[in-house]
PDB file of C-alpha atoms in Angstrom:
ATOM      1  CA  UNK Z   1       0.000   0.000   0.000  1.00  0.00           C
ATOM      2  CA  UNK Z   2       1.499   3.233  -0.700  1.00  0.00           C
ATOM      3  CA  UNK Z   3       1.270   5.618   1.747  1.00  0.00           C
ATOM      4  CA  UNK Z   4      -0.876   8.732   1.472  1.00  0.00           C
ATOM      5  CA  UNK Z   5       0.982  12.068   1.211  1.00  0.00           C
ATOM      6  CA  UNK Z   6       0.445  15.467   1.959  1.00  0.00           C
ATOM      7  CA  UNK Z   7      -2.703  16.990   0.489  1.00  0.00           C
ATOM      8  CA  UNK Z   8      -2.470  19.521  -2.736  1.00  0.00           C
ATOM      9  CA  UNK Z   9      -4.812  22.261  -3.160  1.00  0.00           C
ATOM     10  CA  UNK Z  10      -5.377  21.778  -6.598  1.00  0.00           C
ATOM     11  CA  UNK Z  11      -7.804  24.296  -6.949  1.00  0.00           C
ATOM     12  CA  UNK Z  12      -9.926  26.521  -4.902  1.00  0.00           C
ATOM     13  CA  UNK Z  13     -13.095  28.265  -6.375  1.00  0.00           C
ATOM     14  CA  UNK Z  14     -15.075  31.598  -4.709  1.00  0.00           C
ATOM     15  CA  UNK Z  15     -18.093  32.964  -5.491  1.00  0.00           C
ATOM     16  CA  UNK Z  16     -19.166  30.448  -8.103  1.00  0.00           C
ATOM     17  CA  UNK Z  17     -22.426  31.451  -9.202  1.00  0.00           C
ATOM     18  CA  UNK Z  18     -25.654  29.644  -7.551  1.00  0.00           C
ATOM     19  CA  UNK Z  19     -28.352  28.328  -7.187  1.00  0.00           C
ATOM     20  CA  UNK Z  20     -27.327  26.236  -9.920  1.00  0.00           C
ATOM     21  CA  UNK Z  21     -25.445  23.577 -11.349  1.00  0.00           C
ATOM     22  CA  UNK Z  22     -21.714  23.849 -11.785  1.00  0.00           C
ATOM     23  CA  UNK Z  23     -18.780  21.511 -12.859  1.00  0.00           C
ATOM     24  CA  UNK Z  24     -14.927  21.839 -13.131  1.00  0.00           C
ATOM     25  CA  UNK Z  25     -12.685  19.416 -15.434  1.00  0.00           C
ATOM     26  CA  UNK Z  26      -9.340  18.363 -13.538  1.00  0.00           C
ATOM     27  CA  UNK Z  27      -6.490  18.643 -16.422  1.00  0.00           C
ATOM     28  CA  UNK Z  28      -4.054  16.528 -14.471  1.00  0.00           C
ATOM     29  CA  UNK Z  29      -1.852  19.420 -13.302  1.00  0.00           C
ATOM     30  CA  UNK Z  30      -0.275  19.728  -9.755  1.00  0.00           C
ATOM     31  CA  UNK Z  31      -0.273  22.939  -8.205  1.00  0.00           C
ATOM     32  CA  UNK Z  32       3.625  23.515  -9.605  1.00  0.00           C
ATOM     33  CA  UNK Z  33       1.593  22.928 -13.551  1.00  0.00           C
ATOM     34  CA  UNK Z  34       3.289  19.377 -13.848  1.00  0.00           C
ATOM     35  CA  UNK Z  35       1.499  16.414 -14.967  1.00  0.00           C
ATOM     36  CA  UNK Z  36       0.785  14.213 -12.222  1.00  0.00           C
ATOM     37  CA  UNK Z  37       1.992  10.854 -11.992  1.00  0.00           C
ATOM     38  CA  UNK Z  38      -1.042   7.866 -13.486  1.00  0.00           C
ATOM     39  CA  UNK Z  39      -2.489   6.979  -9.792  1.00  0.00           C
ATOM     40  CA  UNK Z  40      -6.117   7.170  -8.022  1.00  0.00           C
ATOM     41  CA  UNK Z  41      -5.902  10.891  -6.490  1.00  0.00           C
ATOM     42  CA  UNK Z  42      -8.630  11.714  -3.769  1.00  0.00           C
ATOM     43  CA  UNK Z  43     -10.339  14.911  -3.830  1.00  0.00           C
ATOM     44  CA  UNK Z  44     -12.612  16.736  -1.077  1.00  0.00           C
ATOM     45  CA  UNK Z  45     -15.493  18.971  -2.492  1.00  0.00           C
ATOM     46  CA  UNK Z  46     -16.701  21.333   0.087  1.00  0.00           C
ATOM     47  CA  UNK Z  47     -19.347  23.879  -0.122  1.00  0.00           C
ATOM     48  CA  UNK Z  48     -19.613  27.364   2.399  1.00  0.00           C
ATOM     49  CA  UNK Z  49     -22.304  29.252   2.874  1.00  0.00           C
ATOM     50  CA  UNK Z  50     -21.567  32.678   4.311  1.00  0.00           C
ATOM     51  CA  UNK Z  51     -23.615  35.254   5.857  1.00  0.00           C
ATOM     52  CA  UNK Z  52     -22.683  39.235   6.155  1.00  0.00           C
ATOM     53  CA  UNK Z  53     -19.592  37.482   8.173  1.00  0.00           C
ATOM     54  CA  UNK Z  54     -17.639  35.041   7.734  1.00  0.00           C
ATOM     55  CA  UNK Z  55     -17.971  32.239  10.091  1.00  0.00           C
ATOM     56  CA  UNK Z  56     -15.347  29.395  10.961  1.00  0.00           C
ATOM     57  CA  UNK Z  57     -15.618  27.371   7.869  1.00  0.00           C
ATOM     58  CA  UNK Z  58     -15.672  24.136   9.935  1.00  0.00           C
ATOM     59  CA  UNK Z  59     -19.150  24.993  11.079  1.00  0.00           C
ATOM     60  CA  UNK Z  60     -20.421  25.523   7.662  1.00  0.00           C
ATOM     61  CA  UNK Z  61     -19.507  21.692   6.303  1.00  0.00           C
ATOM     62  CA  UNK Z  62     -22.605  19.891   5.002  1.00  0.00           C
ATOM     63  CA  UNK Z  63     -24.748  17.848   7.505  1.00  0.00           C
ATOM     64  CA  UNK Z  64     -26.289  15.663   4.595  1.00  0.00           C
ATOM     65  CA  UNK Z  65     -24.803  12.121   3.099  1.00  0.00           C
ATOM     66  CA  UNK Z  66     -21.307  11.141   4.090  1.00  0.00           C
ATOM     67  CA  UNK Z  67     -19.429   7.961   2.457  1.00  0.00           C
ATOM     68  CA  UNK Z  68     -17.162   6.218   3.906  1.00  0.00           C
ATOM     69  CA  UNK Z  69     -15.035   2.923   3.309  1.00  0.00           C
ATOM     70  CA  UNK Z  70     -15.902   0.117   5.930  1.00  0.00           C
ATOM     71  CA  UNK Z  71     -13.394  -1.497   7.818  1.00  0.00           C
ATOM     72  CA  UNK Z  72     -12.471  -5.279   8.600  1.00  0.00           C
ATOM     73  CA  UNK Z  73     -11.631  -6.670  11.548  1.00  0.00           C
ATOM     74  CA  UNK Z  74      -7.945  -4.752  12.492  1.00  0.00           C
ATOM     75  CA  UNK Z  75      -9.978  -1.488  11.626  1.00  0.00           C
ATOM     76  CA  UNK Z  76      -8.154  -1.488   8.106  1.00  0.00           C
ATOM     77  CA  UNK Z  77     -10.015   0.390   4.984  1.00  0.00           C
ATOM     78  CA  UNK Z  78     -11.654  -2.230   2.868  1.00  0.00           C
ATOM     79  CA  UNK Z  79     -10.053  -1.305  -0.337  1.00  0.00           C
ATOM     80  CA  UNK Z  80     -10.612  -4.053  -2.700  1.00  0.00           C
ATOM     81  CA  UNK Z  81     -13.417  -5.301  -4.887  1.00  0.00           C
ATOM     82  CA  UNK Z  82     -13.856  -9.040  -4.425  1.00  0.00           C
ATOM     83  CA  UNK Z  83     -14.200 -11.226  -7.489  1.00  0.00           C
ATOM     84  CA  UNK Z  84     -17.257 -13.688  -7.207  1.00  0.00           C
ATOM     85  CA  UNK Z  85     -17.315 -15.749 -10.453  1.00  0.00           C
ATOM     86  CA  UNK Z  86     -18.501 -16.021 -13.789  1.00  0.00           C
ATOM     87  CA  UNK Z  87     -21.523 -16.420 -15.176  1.00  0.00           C
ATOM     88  CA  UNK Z  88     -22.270 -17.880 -18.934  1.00  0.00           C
ATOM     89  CA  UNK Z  89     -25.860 -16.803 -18.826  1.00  0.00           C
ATOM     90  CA  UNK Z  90     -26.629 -20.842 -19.490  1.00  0.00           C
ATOM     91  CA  UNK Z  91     -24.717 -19.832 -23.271  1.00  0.00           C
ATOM     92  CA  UNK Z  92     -21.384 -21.859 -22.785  1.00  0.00           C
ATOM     93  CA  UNK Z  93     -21.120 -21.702 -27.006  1.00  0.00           C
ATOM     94  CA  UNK Z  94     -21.244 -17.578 -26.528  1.00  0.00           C
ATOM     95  CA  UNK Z  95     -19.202 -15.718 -24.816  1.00  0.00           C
ATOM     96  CA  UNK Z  96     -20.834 -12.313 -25.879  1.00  0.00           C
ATOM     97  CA  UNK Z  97     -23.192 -12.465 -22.893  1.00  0.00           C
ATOM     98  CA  UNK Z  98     -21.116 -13.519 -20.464  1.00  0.00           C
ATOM     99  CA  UNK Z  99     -20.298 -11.252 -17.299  1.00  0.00           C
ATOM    100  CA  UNK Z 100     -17.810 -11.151 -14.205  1.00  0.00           C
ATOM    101  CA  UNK Z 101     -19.102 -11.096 -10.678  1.00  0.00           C
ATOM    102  CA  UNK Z 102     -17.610  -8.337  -8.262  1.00  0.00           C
ATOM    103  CA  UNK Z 103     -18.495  -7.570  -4.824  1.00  0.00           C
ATOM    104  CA  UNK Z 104     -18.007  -4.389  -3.951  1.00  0.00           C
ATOM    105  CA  UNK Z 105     -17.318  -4.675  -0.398  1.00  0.00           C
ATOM    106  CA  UNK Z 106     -18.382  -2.798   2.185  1.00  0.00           C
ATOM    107  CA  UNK Z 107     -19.163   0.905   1.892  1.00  0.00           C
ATOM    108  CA  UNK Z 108     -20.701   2.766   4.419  1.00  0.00           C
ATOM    109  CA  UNK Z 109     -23.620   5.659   4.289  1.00  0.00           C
ATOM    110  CA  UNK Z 110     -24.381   7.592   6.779  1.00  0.00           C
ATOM    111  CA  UNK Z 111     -27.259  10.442   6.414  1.00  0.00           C
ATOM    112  CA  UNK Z 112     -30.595  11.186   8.094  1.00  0.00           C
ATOM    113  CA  UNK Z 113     -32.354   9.994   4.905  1.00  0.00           C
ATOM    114  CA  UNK Z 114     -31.288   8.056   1.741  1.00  0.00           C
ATOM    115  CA  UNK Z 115     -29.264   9.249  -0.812  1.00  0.00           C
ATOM    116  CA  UNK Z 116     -31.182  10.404  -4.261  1.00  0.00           C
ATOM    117  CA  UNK Z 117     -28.530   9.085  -6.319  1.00  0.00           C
ATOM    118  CA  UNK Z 118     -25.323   7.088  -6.887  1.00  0.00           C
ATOM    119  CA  UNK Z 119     -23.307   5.373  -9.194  1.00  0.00           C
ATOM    120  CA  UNK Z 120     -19.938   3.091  -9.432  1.00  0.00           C
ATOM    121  CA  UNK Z 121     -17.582   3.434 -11.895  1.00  0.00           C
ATOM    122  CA  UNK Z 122     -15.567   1.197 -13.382  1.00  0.00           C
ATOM    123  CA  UNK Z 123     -12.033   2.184 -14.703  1.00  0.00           C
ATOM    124  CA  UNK Z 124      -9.659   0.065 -16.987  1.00  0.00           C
ATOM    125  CA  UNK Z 125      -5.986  -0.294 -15.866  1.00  0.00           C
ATOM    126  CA  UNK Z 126      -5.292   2.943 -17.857  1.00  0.00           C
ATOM    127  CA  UNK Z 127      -7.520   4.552 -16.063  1.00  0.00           C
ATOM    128  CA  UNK Z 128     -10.200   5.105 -18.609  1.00  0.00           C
ATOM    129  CA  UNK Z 129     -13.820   4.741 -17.467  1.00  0.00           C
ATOM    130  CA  UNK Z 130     -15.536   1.686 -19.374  1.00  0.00           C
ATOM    131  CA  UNK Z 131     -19.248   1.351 -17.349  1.00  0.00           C
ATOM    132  CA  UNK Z 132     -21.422   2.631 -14.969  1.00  0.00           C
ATOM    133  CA  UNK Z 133     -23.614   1.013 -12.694  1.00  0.00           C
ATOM    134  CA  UNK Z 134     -26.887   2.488 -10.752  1.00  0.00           C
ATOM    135  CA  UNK Z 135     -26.701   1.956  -7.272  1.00  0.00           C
ATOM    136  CA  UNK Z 136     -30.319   1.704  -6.823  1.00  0.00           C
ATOM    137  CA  UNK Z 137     -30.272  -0.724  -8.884  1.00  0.00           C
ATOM    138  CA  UNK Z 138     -27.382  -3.288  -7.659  1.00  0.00           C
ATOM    139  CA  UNK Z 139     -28.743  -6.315  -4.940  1.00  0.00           C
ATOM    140  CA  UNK Z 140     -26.969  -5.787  -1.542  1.00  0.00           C
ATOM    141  CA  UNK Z 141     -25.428  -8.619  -0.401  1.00  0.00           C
ATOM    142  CA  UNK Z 142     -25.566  -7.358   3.369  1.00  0.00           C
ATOM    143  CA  UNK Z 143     -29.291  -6.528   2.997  1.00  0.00           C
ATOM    144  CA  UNK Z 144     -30.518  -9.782   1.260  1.00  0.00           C
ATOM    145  CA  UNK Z 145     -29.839  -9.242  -2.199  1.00  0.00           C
ATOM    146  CA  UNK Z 146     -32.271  -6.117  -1.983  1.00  0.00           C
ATOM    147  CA  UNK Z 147     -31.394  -3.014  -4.324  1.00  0.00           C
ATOM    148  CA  UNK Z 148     -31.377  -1.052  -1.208  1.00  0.00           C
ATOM    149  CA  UNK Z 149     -27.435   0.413  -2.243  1.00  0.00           C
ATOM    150  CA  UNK Z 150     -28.621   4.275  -1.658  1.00  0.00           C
ATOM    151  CA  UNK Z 151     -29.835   3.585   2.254  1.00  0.00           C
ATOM    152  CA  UNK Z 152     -28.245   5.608   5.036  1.00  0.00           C
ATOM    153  CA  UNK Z 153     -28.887   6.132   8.632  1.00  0.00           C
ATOM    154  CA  UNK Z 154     -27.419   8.686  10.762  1.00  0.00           C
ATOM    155  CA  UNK Z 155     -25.217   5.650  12.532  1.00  0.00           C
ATOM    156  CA  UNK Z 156     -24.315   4.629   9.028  1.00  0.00           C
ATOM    157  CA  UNK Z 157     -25.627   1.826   6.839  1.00  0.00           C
ATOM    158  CA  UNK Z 158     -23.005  -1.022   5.290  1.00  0.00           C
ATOM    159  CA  UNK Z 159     -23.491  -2.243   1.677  1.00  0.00           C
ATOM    160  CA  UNK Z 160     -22.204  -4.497  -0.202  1.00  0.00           C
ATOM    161  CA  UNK Z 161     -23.532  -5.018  -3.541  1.00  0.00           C
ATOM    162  CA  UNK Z 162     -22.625  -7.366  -6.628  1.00  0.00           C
ATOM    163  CA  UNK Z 163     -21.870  -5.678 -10.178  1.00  0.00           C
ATOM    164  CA  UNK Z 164     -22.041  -7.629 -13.190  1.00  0.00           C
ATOM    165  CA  UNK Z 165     -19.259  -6.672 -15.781  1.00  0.00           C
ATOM    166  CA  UNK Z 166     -19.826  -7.422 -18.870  1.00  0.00           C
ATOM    167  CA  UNK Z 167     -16.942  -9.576 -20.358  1.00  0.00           C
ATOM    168  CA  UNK Z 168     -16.247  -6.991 -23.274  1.00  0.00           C
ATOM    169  CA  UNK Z 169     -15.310  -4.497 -20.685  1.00  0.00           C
ATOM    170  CA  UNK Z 170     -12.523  -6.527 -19.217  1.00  0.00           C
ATOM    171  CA  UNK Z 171     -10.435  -6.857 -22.189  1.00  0.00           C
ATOM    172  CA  UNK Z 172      -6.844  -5.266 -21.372  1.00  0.00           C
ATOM    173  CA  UNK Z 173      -4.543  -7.106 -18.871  1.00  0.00           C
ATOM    174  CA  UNK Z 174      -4.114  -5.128 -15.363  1.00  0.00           C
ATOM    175  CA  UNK Z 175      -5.911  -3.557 -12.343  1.00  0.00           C
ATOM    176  CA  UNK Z 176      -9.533  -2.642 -12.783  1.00  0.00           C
ATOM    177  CA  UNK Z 177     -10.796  -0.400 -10.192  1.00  0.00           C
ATOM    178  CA  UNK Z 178     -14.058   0.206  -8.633  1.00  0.00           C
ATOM    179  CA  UNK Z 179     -15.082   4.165  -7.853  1.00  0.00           C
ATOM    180  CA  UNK Z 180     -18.431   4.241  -5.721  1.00  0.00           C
TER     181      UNK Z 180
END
């Protein structure tokens, strides 16, 4: 595991117009304009509200849905998606319809009501996205094989679900990673 370094602001936006809906594309610069190195890089997206004054920005962070990665047994980050099998689709002659089994193990939502939304993405090992998956769509192993991925509870709520990848998307040799 490589150990995580010192955060880079990367980029810090005021008064960004709102209500509305806003996006920024990240063009793989640090904050000295070199290309960073091919890796996952974290981010943290935070929003402030201000009034006439400025208050501590702490106190302005968002009470809503927080994510979170769940832990095994040492208190470790589960990091890893967990490959469950293969499935022919009862067409062992064609392997066009044939799909991987992952379980995305464990992620953790914690809210005073569900989330609206939420996806996982799947990159190649060159880090190019190649599907998407609905959330609210995906059965939760920890909850019965119920598409209940979006549930949260101000404790926190674990999921686990199962994503079917198609075959086709698996073709180059290396590390596929799962984004939730």
């Amino acid at each position: 595991m490589v150990p995580l370094q010192n955060p880079v602001l990367v980029r810090e936006f005021e008064n960004v117009a709102r209500p509305g809906t806003w996006s920024w594309t990240w063009d793989g610069r640090l904050d000295d304009n070199t290309i960073a190195p091919a890796g996952i890089y974290w981010y943290r997206l935070s929003a402030y509200v201000y009034g006439s004054a400025p208050p501590d920005r702490d106190s302005n962070r968002s009470d809503f849905l927080h994510i979170e990665h769940a832990r095994d047994q040492s208190g470790e980050p589960i990091l890893e998606a967990e490959y469950w099998g293969y499935d022919d689709k009862g067409t062992p002659e064609n392997e066009n319809d044939d799909e991987h089994l992952y379980f995305v193990r464990w992620y953790v939502l914690k809210d005073t009501r569900y989330a609206s939304s939420g996806e996982i993405w799947l990159f190649d090992p060159e880090l190019q996205k190649v599907g998407t998956w609905n959330l609210a769509e995906l059965p939760c192993v920890e909850h019965n094989n119920q598409p209940d991925g979006l549930a949260a509870t101000a404790d926190g709520t674990q999921h686990g679900v199962l994503v079917h990848v198609p075959v086709n998307m698996l073709g180059e040799m290396g590390k596929s990673l799962f984004v939730v």
